[in-house]
Amino acid sequence: MKRSIFTCLPVFLATMVLLSERPSVFGAESSRRAAKPPALDERPAEEGTWGYRPEEGSTVEVTPPAFSWRPMREIASWQLECARGDRFEEAQVVYRRKCIEWNVHCPPQTFPPGRYVWRYRGVDRSGRTTAWSRPRRFLIAQGAAELPLPPREELLARVPKTHPRLFLRPEDLPRLRELARGPFLESFRQLQSRCDRLLKNPPPTAEPPKYPPGTQRLSEAWREIWWGNRMYTIAALDSAATLAFTWRLGGNEQYGQLARRILMECARWDPKGATGFRYNDEAGMPYNYYFSRTYTFVYDLLSDEERRQCRQVMKVRGDEMYSVLCPRHFWQPYNSHANRAWHFLGEVGIAFLGEVEGADDWLWFAMNVFAAVYPVWSDDDGGWHEGASY
């Protein structure tokens, strides 16, 4: 007799029930693998990476030292311990931190001069921990410069809730206005002269062009647009920032209104177009920081709708920069453009903190770069010497 699938279904279901009640060799093996904690990747740092810091046996001239180690994709957070002496002993632990989000950490407190040893471990997304790293010894020199990084919430709370926020705070304005009328009058008049010229001849604000189809990268035609768009962007938004700053100090309404107009016309540019950070970072970087400066200086002249438009634009642009830089820059920081971009992203974060989702992350990232991975060239002396390869 021919049986249909419906005739066989009860037998099939009964068989599945019986099989499900038997222990599975494959299931048990899978469970054992799932329960196994991840292995810590402690391979030596490759050329072109920031490496483990403080290095074994090193002397540091800054207190506290910033700690750095190899990142791992499967790790969700890190734990760090630092103890006095040449050997790691629990009784000598002077600093312990959990829930570190990146593979760098700068403590919020200074350490006295002397010998220390540090170690770290990772925690995966299931809460399983790796083994502790091998201990690394270092010495904090006498007279080390003090540069702790405040905790995230404390640091962010220092940013004014109102504007301006970049280069000056709201409470600085009365003093700066007084200086502009007194000891710095000549410098202020130079600013006014530039603004008067801008009133007569404002910069163009039409969106600059993208590369035509078929344009060969690094060709003269490519360079003309690549660098030309940078200079065009600066001409527009640096002018706006200067007008807005001078309005803040002197109160000339014409300066402020022209700054506002330029800002809002540039806000109409496609944030992922010709001046997008990924498309042309030489145009994207000055757009982002000059736009942020103009916004915070001219904030009081903007309507609620204009502020919303500015925030919408910088949400896209800020996220784009952040996705390029973080967390890659902590382990692979040897790039000239990235070393300019992170502090521009920090400016964007300050200007739009509390107004754009993610701005707190942008600023916190920038401050961790400053505390832990800067300057990348010339060791403790610092400098900007990328070398012949550049």
Short mmCIF file of C-alpha atoms in Angstrom, two decimals:
data_model
loop_
_atom_site.label_atom_id
_atom_site.label_comp_id
_atom_site.label_asym_id
_atom_site.label_seq_id
_atom_site.Cartn_x
_atom_site.Cartn_y
_atom_site.Cartn_z
CA MET A 1 0.00 0.00 0.00
CA LYS A 2 1.32 3.42 -0.90
CA ARG A 3 1.90 5.61 2.18
CA SER A 4 1.65 9.38 2.13
CA ILE A 5 3.81 11.76 4.15
CA PHE A 6 0.87 12.20 6.51
CA THR A 7 0.82 8.45 7.18
CA CYS A 8 4.54 8.48 8.02
CA LEU A 9 4.45 11.67 10.08
CA PRO A 10 3.58 10.05 13.47
CA VAL A 11 6.43 7.56 13.04
CA PHE A 12 8.82 10.38 12.13
CA LEU A 13 7.81 12.45 15.16
CA ALA A 14 8.10 9.49 17.51
CA THR A 15 11.57 8.73 16.18
CA MET A 16 12.66 12.35 16.71
CA VAL A 17 11.41 12.27 20.31
CA LEU A 18 13.37 9.09 21.02
CA LEU A 19 16.51 10.50 19.44
CA SER A 20 16.17 13.77 21.35
CA GLU A 21 16.20 11.85 24.64
CA ARG A 22 19.57 10.25 23.87
CA PRO A 23 22.75 12.15 24.76
CA SER A 24 24.44 13.48 21.64
CA VAL A 25 28.18 13.01 21.26
CA PHE A 26 28.29 16.04 18.99
CA GLY A 27 26.19 18.13 21.40
CA ALA A 28 28.42 17.25 24.35
CA GLU A 29 31.53 18.10 22.38
CA SER A 30 29.98 21.39 21.26
CA SER A 31 29.10 22.24 24.87
CA ARG A 32 32.65 21.53 25.99
CA ARG A 33 33.99 23.81 23.28
CA ALA A 34 31.51 26.54 24.22
CA ALA A 35 32.55 26.33 27.86
CA LYS A 36 36.24 26.61 27.03
CA PRO A 37 37.54 30.14 27.71
CA PRO A 38 39.22 31.96 24.82
CA ALA A 39 43.00 31.77 24.53
CA LEU A 40 44.83 35.05 25.07
CA ASP A 41 46.71 36.18 21.96
CA GLU A 42 50.04 37.39 23.26
CA ARG A 43 52.10 37.18 20.10
CA PRO A 44 54.89 39.76 19.86
CA ALA A 45 53.84 43.05 18.28
CA GLU A 46 54.51 43.29 14.55
CA GLU A 47 56.27 46.18 12.85
CA GLY A 48 53.85 49.06 12.41
CA THR A 49 51.84 48.33 15.55
CA TRP A 50 51.82 50.23 18.84
CA GLY A 51 52.75 47.17 20.86
CA TYR A 52 52.65 46.26 24.54
CA ARG A 53 53.22 49.28 26.75
CA PRO A 54 54.86 49.83 29.14
CA GLU A 55 57.34 47.43 27.55
CA GLU A 56 59.14 44.88 29.66
CA GLY A 57 62.03 46.58 31.48
CA SER A 58 61.15 50.07 30.23
CA THR A 59 61.38 53.38 32.07
CA VAL A 60 58.43 55.72 31.65
CA GLU A 61 58.54 59.49 32.04
CA VAL A 62 54.78 59.98 32.51
CA THR A 63 52.62 58.99 35.47
CA PRO A 64 50.40 57.13 35.28
CA PRO A 65 51.70 55.18 32.30
CA ALA A 66 49.21 54.37 29.57
CA PHE A 67 48.79 50.62 29.08
CA SER A 68 48.45 48.98 25.68
CA TRP A 69 48.16 45.37 24.48
CA ARG A 70 47.14 43.32 21.45
CA PRO A 71 43.41 43.55 20.58
CA MET A 72 41.26 40.45 19.99
CA ARG A 73 38.01 40.33 18.01
CA GLU A 74 36.32 37.87 20.35
CA ILE A 75 36.99 39.93 23.48
CA ALA A 76 34.20 42.22 24.74
CA SER A 77 36.09 43.90 27.60
CA TRP A 78 39.42 43.82 29.39
CA GLN A 79 40.75 43.70 32.93
CA LEU A 80 44.03 45.24 34.11
CA GLU A 81 46.10 44.90 37.28
CA CYS A 82 49.25 46.74 38.30
CA ALA A 83 51.38 45.94 41.38
CA ARG A 84 54.46 47.39 43.06
CA GLY A 85 57.75 45.53 42.81
CA ASP A 86 59.50 43.25 40.32
CA ARG A 87 57.15 40.26 40.72
CA PHE A 88 53.40 40.18 40.55
CA GLU A 89 51.93 39.59 44.00
CA GLU A 90 48.27 40.10 44.93
CA ALA A 91 49.23 41.84 48.15
CA GLN A 92 51.14 44.48 46.18
CA VAL A 93 48.37 45.39 43.72
CA VAL A 94 47.94 49.17 43.68
CA TYR A 95 45.60 49.51 40.71
CA ARG A 96 42.88 47.25 39.36
CA ARG A 97 40.33 48.02 36.65
CA LYS A 98 37.57 45.97 35.00
CA CYS A 99 35.25 46.59 32.04
CA ILE A 100 37.89 48.34 29.89
CA GLU A 101 36.32 48.67 26.44
CA TRP A 102 39.45 49.00 24.30
CA ASN A 103 42.95 47.52 24.28
CA VAL A 104 44.38 50.67 25.89
CA HIS A 105 43.87 52.22 29.30
CA CYS A 106 45.18 55.30 31.07
CA PRO A 107 44.37 55.34 34.82
CA PRO A 108 42.68 58.37 36.41
CA GLN A 109 45.31 58.56 39.16
CA THR A 110 49.06 59.09 39.29
CA PHE A 111 51.49 56.42 40.49
CA PRO A 112 54.52 57.28 42.68
CA PRO A 113 58.00 56.75 41.22
CA GLY A 114 59.31 53.21 41.52
CA ARG A 115 59.15 49.70 40.09
CA TYR A 116 55.91 48.11 38.95
CA VAL A 117 54.60 45.05 37.16
CA TRP A 118 51.39 44.84 35.14
CA ARG A 119 49.19 42.21 33.51
CA TYR A 120 45.88 42.03 31.67
CA ARG A 121 43.25 39.54 30.54
CA GLY A 122 40.16 39.53 28.31
CA VAL A 123 36.49 38.76 28.87
CA ASP A 124 34.44 37.42 25.97
CA ARG A 125 30.76 38.11 25.23
CA SER A 126 29.71 35.11 27.32
CA GLY A 127 31.59 36.39 30.36
CA ARG A 128 34.43 33.87 30.11
CA THR A 129 37.91 35.16 30.93
CA THR A 130 41.22 34.37 29.31
CA ALA A 131 44.27 33.50 31.35
CA TRP A 132 46.24 36.45 32.69
CA SER A 133 48.97 37.75 30.42
CA ARG A 134 52.58 37.34 31.40
CA PRO A 135 53.65 40.10 33.81
CA ARG A 136 55.63 43.00 32.39
CA ARG A 137 57.92 45.10 34.58
CA PHE A 138 58.57 48.84 34.26
CA LEU A 139 59.97 51.77 36.18
CA ILE A 140 58.34 55.17 36.71
CA ALA A 141 61.13 57.74 36.77
CA GLN A 142 61.58 60.39 39.43
CA GLY A 143 60.01 63.64 38.29
CA ALA A 144 57.71 61.93 35.78
CA ALA A 145 55.14 64.27 34.23
CA GLU A 146 51.66 63.82 35.69
CA LEU A 147 48.99 63.11 33.08
CA PRO A 148 46.09 61.02 34.41
CA LEU A 149 42.95 60.58 32.29
CA PRO A 150 39.77 61.38 34.25
CA PRO A 151 37.02 58.73 34.22
CA ARG A 152 34.66 58.95 31.26
CA GLU A 153 31.67 60.50 33.03
CA GLU A 154 33.81 63.03 34.89
CA LEU A 155 35.59 64.06 31.71
CA LEU A 156 32.38 64.48 29.70
CA ALA A 157 30.79 66.45 32.53
CA ARG A 158 33.49 69.10 32.17
CA VAL A 159 32.18 70.12 28.74
CA PRO A 160 29.81 73.12 29.06
CA LYS A 161 26.13 72.39 28.56
CA THR A 162 25.78 75.62 26.56
CA HIS A 163 27.84 77.24 23.79
CA PRO A 164 30.51 78.17 22.81
CA ARG A 165 32.53 75.07 23.69
CA LEU A 166 35.60 75.08 21.44
CA PHE A 167 38.68 77.17 22.35
CA LEU A 168 36.59 79.11 24.85
CA ARG A 169 33.80 78.51 27.32
CA PRO A 170 30.71 80.69 27.93
CA GLU A 171 32.24 82.09 31.11
CA ASP A 172 35.33 83.20 29.14
CA LEU A 173 33.42 85.62 26.90
CA PRO A 174 33.35 88.70 29.18
CA ARG A 175 37.10 88.53 29.76
CA LEU A 176 37.90 87.99 26.07
CA ARG A 177 35.64 90.88 25.03
CA GLU A 178 37.47 93.10 27.47
CA LEU A 179 40.82 91.99 26.07
CA ALA A 180 39.58 92.66 22.52
CA ARG A 181 38.85 96.26 23.54
CA GLY A 182 42.13 96.63 25.42
CA PRO A 183 45.50 94.83 25.16
CA PHE A 184 44.51 92.85 22.04
CA LEU A 185 42.71 95.65 20.22
CA GLU A 186 45.12 95.61 17.29
CA SER A 187 44.70 91.86 16.78
CA PHE A 188 40.94 92.23 17.03
CA ARG A 189 40.96 94.98 14.40
CA GLN A 190 42.76 92.59 12.06
CA LEU A 191 39.95 90.10 12.56
CA GLN A 192 37.40 92.83 11.87
CA SER A 193 39.22 93.82 8.67
CA ARG A 194 39.09 90.25 7.42
CA CYS A 195 35.39 90.02 8.26
CA ASP A 196 34.69 93.29 6.46
CA ARG A 197 36.35 91.87 3.34
CA LEU A 198 34.19 88.75 3.65
CA LEU A 199 31.04 90.89 3.85
CA LYS A 200 31.99 92.47 0.53
CA ASN A 201 33.11 89.22 -1.09
CA PRO A 202 31.66 86.12 0.60
CA PRO A 203 33.12 82.73 -0.38
CA PRO A 204 31.18 80.46 -2.75
CA THR A 205 29.16 77.74 -1.04
CA ALA A 206 27.92 75.54 -3.89
CA GLU A 207 28.83 71.91 -3.24
CA PRO A 208 32.18 71.02 -4.86
CA PRO A 209 32.34 68.32 -7.55
CA LYS A 210 33.17 64.64 -7.22
CA TYR A 211 35.76 62.94 -9.44
CA PRO A 212 34.39 62.41 -12.95
CA PRO A 213 33.97 58.76 -14.01
CA GLY A 214 37.27 57.31 -15.19
CA THR A 215 39.47 59.71 -13.22
CA GLN A 216 42.73 57.94 -12.42
CA ARG A 217 43.81 58.17 -8.79
CA LEU A 218 46.94 60.33 -8.28
CA SER A 219 46.69 61.76 -11.79
CA GLU A 220 46.87 65.53 -12.23
CA ALA A 221 43.12 65.67 -12.89
CA TRP A 222 42.55 63.73 -9.66
CA ARG A 223 44.90 65.96 -7.67
CA GLU A 224 43.21 69.09 -8.93
CA ILE A 225 39.87 68.00 -7.46
CA TRP A 226 41.34 66.24 -4.40
CA TRP A 227 43.30 69.27 -3.17
CA GLY A 228 41.05 71.82 -4.81
CA ASN A 229 38.07 70.60 -2.80
CA ARG A 230 40.08 70.87 0.39
CA MET A 231 40.96 74.51 -0.29
CA TYR A 232 37.41 75.29 -1.42
CA THR A 233 35.98 73.82 1.80
CA ILE A 234 38.44 75.75 3.95
CA ALA A 235 37.67 78.99 2.12
CA ALA A 236 33.98 78.60 2.95
CA LEU A 237 33.96 77.23 6.49
CA ASP A 238 37.11 78.87 7.85
CA SER A 239 35.54 82.15 6.77
CA ALA A 240 32.34 81.21 8.58
CA ALA A 241 34.24 80.28 11.76
CA THR A 242 36.18 83.56 11.69
CA LEU A 243 33.01 85.59 11.19
CA ALA A 244 31.24 83.75 13.99
CA PHE A 245 34.15 84.11 16.42
CA THR A 246 34.52 87.81 15.69
CA TRP A 247 30.77 88.29 16.16
CA ARG A 248 31.05 86.61 19.55
CA LEU A 249 33.74 89.05 20.65
CA GLY A 250 32.50 92.28 19.10
CA GLY A 251 28.78 91.79 18.56
CA ASN A 252 28.64 92.86 14.90
CA GLU A 253 25.39 91.26 13.78
CA GLN A 254 26.39 91.29 10.10
CA TYR A 255 29.34 89.02 10.84
CA GLY A 256 27.15 86.58 12.73
CA GLN A 257 24.43 86.45 10.09
CA LEU A 258 26.90 85.82 7.26
CA ALA A 259 28.52 83.06 9.32
CA ARG A 260 25.09 81.51 9.84
CA ARG A 261 24.26 81.69 6.13
CA ILE A 262 27.53 80.06 5.06
CA LEU A 263 27.14 77.34 7.68
CA MET A 264 23.63 76.44 6.59
CA GLU A 265 24.49 76.47 2.89
CA CYS A 266 27.41 74.09 3.54
CA ALA A 267 25.10 71.93 5.66
CA ARG A 268 23.28 71.07 2.43
CA TRP A 269 26.34 69.30 1.01
CA ASP A 270 26.09 65.51 0.82
CA PRO A 271 27.92 64.26 3.94
CA LYS A 272 29.10 61.21 2.00
CA GLY A 273 29.75 63.08 -1.23
CA ALA A 274 32.75 65.06 -2.46
CA THR A 275 33.69 66.19 1.06
CA GLY A 276 32.94 62.92 2.84
CA PHE A 277 35.78 61.65 5.02
CA ARG A 278 36.06 58.30 3.23
CA TYR A 279 35.71 59.86 -0.21
CA ASN A 280 38.28 62.63 0.31
CA ASP A 281 39.64 63.00 3.82
CA GLU A 282 41.59 66.13 2.88
CA ALA A 283 38.27 67.86 2.30
CA GLY A 284 36.36 65.94 4.96
CA MET A 285 38.66 66.85 7.84
CA PRO A 286 38.48 70.66 7.49
CA TYR A 287 34.77 70.45 6.79
CA ASN A 288 34.21 68.64 10.08
CA TYR A 289 36.27 70.86 12.36
CA TYR A 290 35.45 74.23 10.78
CA PHE A 291 31.76 73.32 10.67
CA SER A 292 31.87 72.40 14.37
CA ARG A 293 33.65 75.63 15.29
CA THR A 294 31.19 77.75 13.36
CA TYR A 295 28.26 75.89 14.89
CA THR A 296 29.40 76.43 18.48
CA PHE A 297 30.34 80.10 17.91
CA VAL A 298 27.14 81.05 16.08
CA TYR A 299 24.83 78.73 18.04
CA ASP A 300 22.73 81.54 19.55
CA LEU A 301 21.78 82.83 16.10
CA LEU A 302 20.53 79.46 14.83
CA SER A 303 16.89 78.47 14.88
CA ASP A 304 15.84 75.12 16.32
CA GLU A 305 15.38 73.78 12.79
CA GLU A 306 18.83 74.97 11.73
CA ARG A 307 20.40 73.32 14.76
CA ARG A 308 18.59 70.10 13.90
CA GLN A 309 19.95 70.21 10.36
CA CYS A 310 23.50 70.78 11.60
CA ARG A 311 23.23 67.89 14.05
CA GLN A 312 21.85 65.61 11.36
CA VAL A 313 24.79 66.38 9.08
CA MET A 314 27.43 65.91 11.77
CA LYS A 315 25.88 62.66 12.98
CA VAL A 316 26.66 61.16 9.58
CA ARG A 317 30.10 62.74 9.32
CA GLY A 318 31.09 61.97 12.90
CA ASP A 319 30.01 58.34 12.65
CA GLU A 320 31.98 57.97 9.43
CA MET A 321 35.21 59.25 10.99
CA TYR A 322 34.68 57.16 14.10
CA SER A 323 34.15 53.96 12.09
CA VAL A 324 37.42 54.54 10.23
CA LEU A 325 39.51 55.37 13.30
CA CYS A 326 38.10 53.32 16.18
CA PRO A 327 39.38 50.91 17.39
CA ARG A 328 41.99 50.43 14.65
CA HIS A 329 44.02 53.49 15.64
CA PHE A 330 44.87 52.12 19.08
CA TRP A 331 46.95 49.27 17.63
CA GLN A 332 47.91 50.62 14.19
CA PRO A 333 48.42 54.36 14.69
CA TYR A 334 51.25 55.03 12.25
CA ASN A 335 49.29 57.02 9.68
CA SER A 336 49.63 60.74 9.07
CA HIS A 337 46.01 61.42 8.17
CA ALA A 338 44.61 59.34 11.03
CA ASN A 339 46.80 61.25 13.47
CA ARG A 340 45.19 64.47 12.29
CA ALA A 341 41.70 63.06 12.11
CA TRP A 342 41.31 61.79 15.68
CA HIS A 343 41.59 65.20 17.29
CA PHE A 344 39.27 66.73 14.69
CA LEU A 345 36.77 64.05 15.68
CA GLY A 346 37.33 65.14 19.27
CA GLU A 347 36.32 68.69 18.30
CA VAL A 348 33.15 67.40 16.69
CA GLY A 349 32.43 65.41 19.84
CA ILE A 350 32.81 68.47 22.06
CA ALA A 351 30.66 70.70 19.86
CA PHE A 352 27.80 68.20 19.61
CA LEU A 353 28.03 66.46 22.99
CA GLY A 354 24.56 65.90 24.39
CA GLU A 355 23.00 66.91 21.07
CA VAL A 356 24.02 64.09 18.70
CA GLU A 357 23.91 60.40 19.55
CA GLY A 358 27.45 59.03 19.61
CA ALA A 359 29.22 62.34 20.26
CA ASP A 360 30.21 61.12 23.73
CA ASP A 361 31.90 58.09 22.14
CA TRP A 362 33.76 60.28 19.64
CA LEU A 363 35.14 62.50 22.39
CA TRP A 364 36.02 59.63 24.73
CA PHE A 365 37.84 57.85 21.89
CA ALA A 366 39.84 60.98 21.06
CA MET A 367 40.87 61.48 24.69
CA ASN A 368 42.02 57.86 24.95
CA VAL A 369 44.15 58.32 21.85
CA PHE A 370 45.66 61.46 23.38
CA ALA A 371 46.36 59.70 26.68
CA ALA A 372 47.57 56.34 25.37
CA VAL A 373 48.72 56.51 21.73
CA TYR A 374 50.21 59.94 21.16
CA PRO A 375 52.61 61.11 19.87
CA VAL A 376 53.32 58.05 17.75
CA TRP A 377 56.65 59.19 16.33
CA SER A 378 59.93 60.15 18.04
CA ASP A 379 59.18 58.32 21.30
CA ASP A 380 59.04 60.51 24.42
CA ASP A 381 60.42 63.54 22.57
CA GLY A 382 57.44 63.50 20.23
CA GLY A 383 57.30 64.87 16.73
CA TRP A 384 55.82 64.41 13.28
CA HIS A 385 58.45 62.42 11.47
CA GLU A 386 56.72 59.70 9.50
CA GLY A 387 59.89 59.18 7.49
CA ALA A 388 60.89 58.72 3.88
CA SER A 389 57.99 56.35 3.20
CA TYR A 390 55.59 59.29 3.43
#
